[in-house]
Amino acid sequence: MRLNRDIIQQVLEIADRKGEAGFEEKDIAHLFNEEYDLVFHLDYLNEKGFIEGEFTPGAYAAFAILPQPIHFICGKMTAKGRDYLQELQQSIKTASQSY
């Protein structure tokens, strides 16, 4: 599986709009074809510190003898995430101006 930059940007934009209230799976589910893809992208954002995400039964729970599916509960944008979102938006703006 590969990370999709457009999806990452869209998740961060939704997270930014939700602000302190945070965002839930229902707010971003439309961006993904399946839950595995959703958890993959959100775990990446969480590990990089771009969001503070809450997962159940917890990230990397697959190391248990009887693995349980991991689900995203909610998340909030971090300051690092806002900075990264601005970089993404700026790079798109710069690319479109070069054409």
Short mmCIF file of C-alpha atoms in Angstrom, two decimals:
data_model
loop_
_atom_site.label_atom_id
_atom_site.label_comp_id
_atom_site.label_asym_id
_atom_site.label_seq_id
_atom_site.Cartn_x
_atom_site.Cartn_y
_atom_site.Cartn_z
CA MET A 1 0.00 0.00 0.00
CA ARG A 2 1.22 3.50 -0.81
CA LEU A 3 0.41 6.75 0.87
CA ASN A 4 -1.68 9.12 -1.19
CA ARG A 5 -0.58 12.75 -0.83
CA ASP A 6 -3.95 14.10 -1.97
CA ILE A 7 -5.78 12.07 0.67
CA ILE A 8 -3.32 13.16 3.35
CA GLN A 9 -3.91 16.79 2.39
CA GLN A 10 -7.69 16.34 2.41
CA VAL A 11 -7.61 14.69 5.86
CA LEU A 12 -5.46 17.53 7.20
CA GLU A 13 -7.80 20.13 5.69
CA ILE A 14 -10.80 18.46 7.35
CA ALA A 15 -8.88 18.23 10.64
CA ASP A 16 -7.97 21.92 10.36
CA ARG A 17 -11.62 22.91 9.76
CA LYS A 18 -12.77 20.82 12.75
CA GLY A 19 -10.22 22.56 15.00
CA GLU A 20 -10.30 21.80 18.71
CA ALA A 21 -13.51 19.78 18.35
CA GLY A 22 -11.47 17.19 16.45
CA PHE A 23 -12.61 14.91 13.67
CA GLU A 24 -14.10 11.43 13.62
CA GLU A 25 -14.10 8.59 11.12
CA LYS A 26 -17.47 9.71 9.75
CA ASP A 27 -15.90 13.05 8.76
CA ILE A 28 -13.25 11.44 6.53
CA ALA A 29 -14.63 7.99 5.60
CA HIS A 30 -15.69 9.24 2.15
CA LEU A 31 -12.00 9.66 1.22
CA PHE A 32 -11.22 5.96 1.55
CA ASN A 33 -12.28 2.76 -0.20
CA GLU A 34 -11.83 0.58 2.88
CA GLU A 35 -11.07 0.90 6.58
CA TYR A 36 -7.59 -0.59 6.21
CA ASP A 37 -6.66 2.29 3.89
CA LEU A 38 -8.11 4.80 6.35
CA VAL A 39 -6.17 3.36 9.31
CA PHE A 40 -2.98 3.15 7.20
CA HIS A 41 -3.07 6.87 6.32
CA LEU A 42 -4.18 8.03 9.77
CA ASP A 43 -1.56 5.93 11.53
CA TYR A 44 1.07 7.58 9.30
CA LEU A 45 -0.22 11.06 10.19
CA ASN A 46 -0.27 10.10 13.87
CA GLU A 47 3.25 8.63 13.83
CA LYS A 48 4.61 11.77 12.11
CA GLY A 49 2.95 13.95 14.74
CA PHE A 50 0.65 15.71 12.27
CA ILE A 51 -2.44 14.56 14.17
CA GLU A 52 -3.09 13.21 17.63
CA GLY A 53 -5.15 10.15 16.79
CA GLU A 54 -7.01 7.74 19.01
CA PHE A 55 -7.24 4.16 17.78
CA THR A 56 -8.81 1.06 19.26
CA PRO A 57 -7.51 -1.37 20.38
CA GLY A 58 -4.43 0.76 19.75
CA ALA A 59 -1.91 1.10 16.95
CA TYR A 60 0.22 -1.97 16.36
CA ALA A 61 -2.25 -4.21 18.17
CA ALA A 62 -1.63 -6.73 15.39
CA PHE A 63 1.28 -8.12 17.39
CA ALA A 64 -1.21 -9.88 19.69
CA ILE A 65 -1.64 -13.63 19.32
CA LEU A 66 -5.22 -13.13 18.14
CA PRO A 67 -5.03 -9.81 16.30
CA GLN A 68 -8.01 -7.53 16.53
CA PRO A 69 -8.90 -5.07 13.81
CA ILE A 70 -7.67 -1.54 14.46
CA HIS A 71 -10.24 1.24 14.19
CA PHE A 72 -9.83 5.00 14.19
CA ILE A 73 -11.88 6.76 16.87
CA CYS A 74 -11.02 10.46 16.60
CA GLY A 75 -8.16 12.86 16.05
CA LYS A 76 -7.05 16.45 16.27
CA MET A 77 -4.66 18.49 14.19
CA THR A 78 -1.34 19.39 15.81
CA ALA A 79 0.76 22.51 15.22
CA LYS A 80 3.17 20.33 13.25
CA GLY A 81 0.22 19.16 11.14
CA ARG A 82 -0.82 22.75 10.39
CA ASP A 83 2.70 23.56 9.27
CA TYR A 84 2.77 20.48 7.04
CA LEU A 85 -0.63 21.35 5.56
CA GLN A 86 0.62 24.84 4.70
CA GLU A 87 3.65 23.27 2.97
CA LEU A 88 1.38 20.98 0.94
CA GLN A 89 -0.90 23.85 -0.06
CA GLN A 90 2.06 26.07 -0.96
CA SER A 91 3.66 23.39 -3.12
CA ILE A 92 0.40 22.98 -5.06
CA LYS A 93 0.10 26.75 -5.49
CA THR A 94 3.71 26.97 -6.68
CA ALA A 95 3.25 24.09 -9.11
CA SER A 96 0.10 25.61 -10.59
CA GLN A 97 1.85 28.97 -11.07
CA SER A 98 4.66 27.31 -13.02
CA TYR A 99 2.31 26.21 -15.79
#
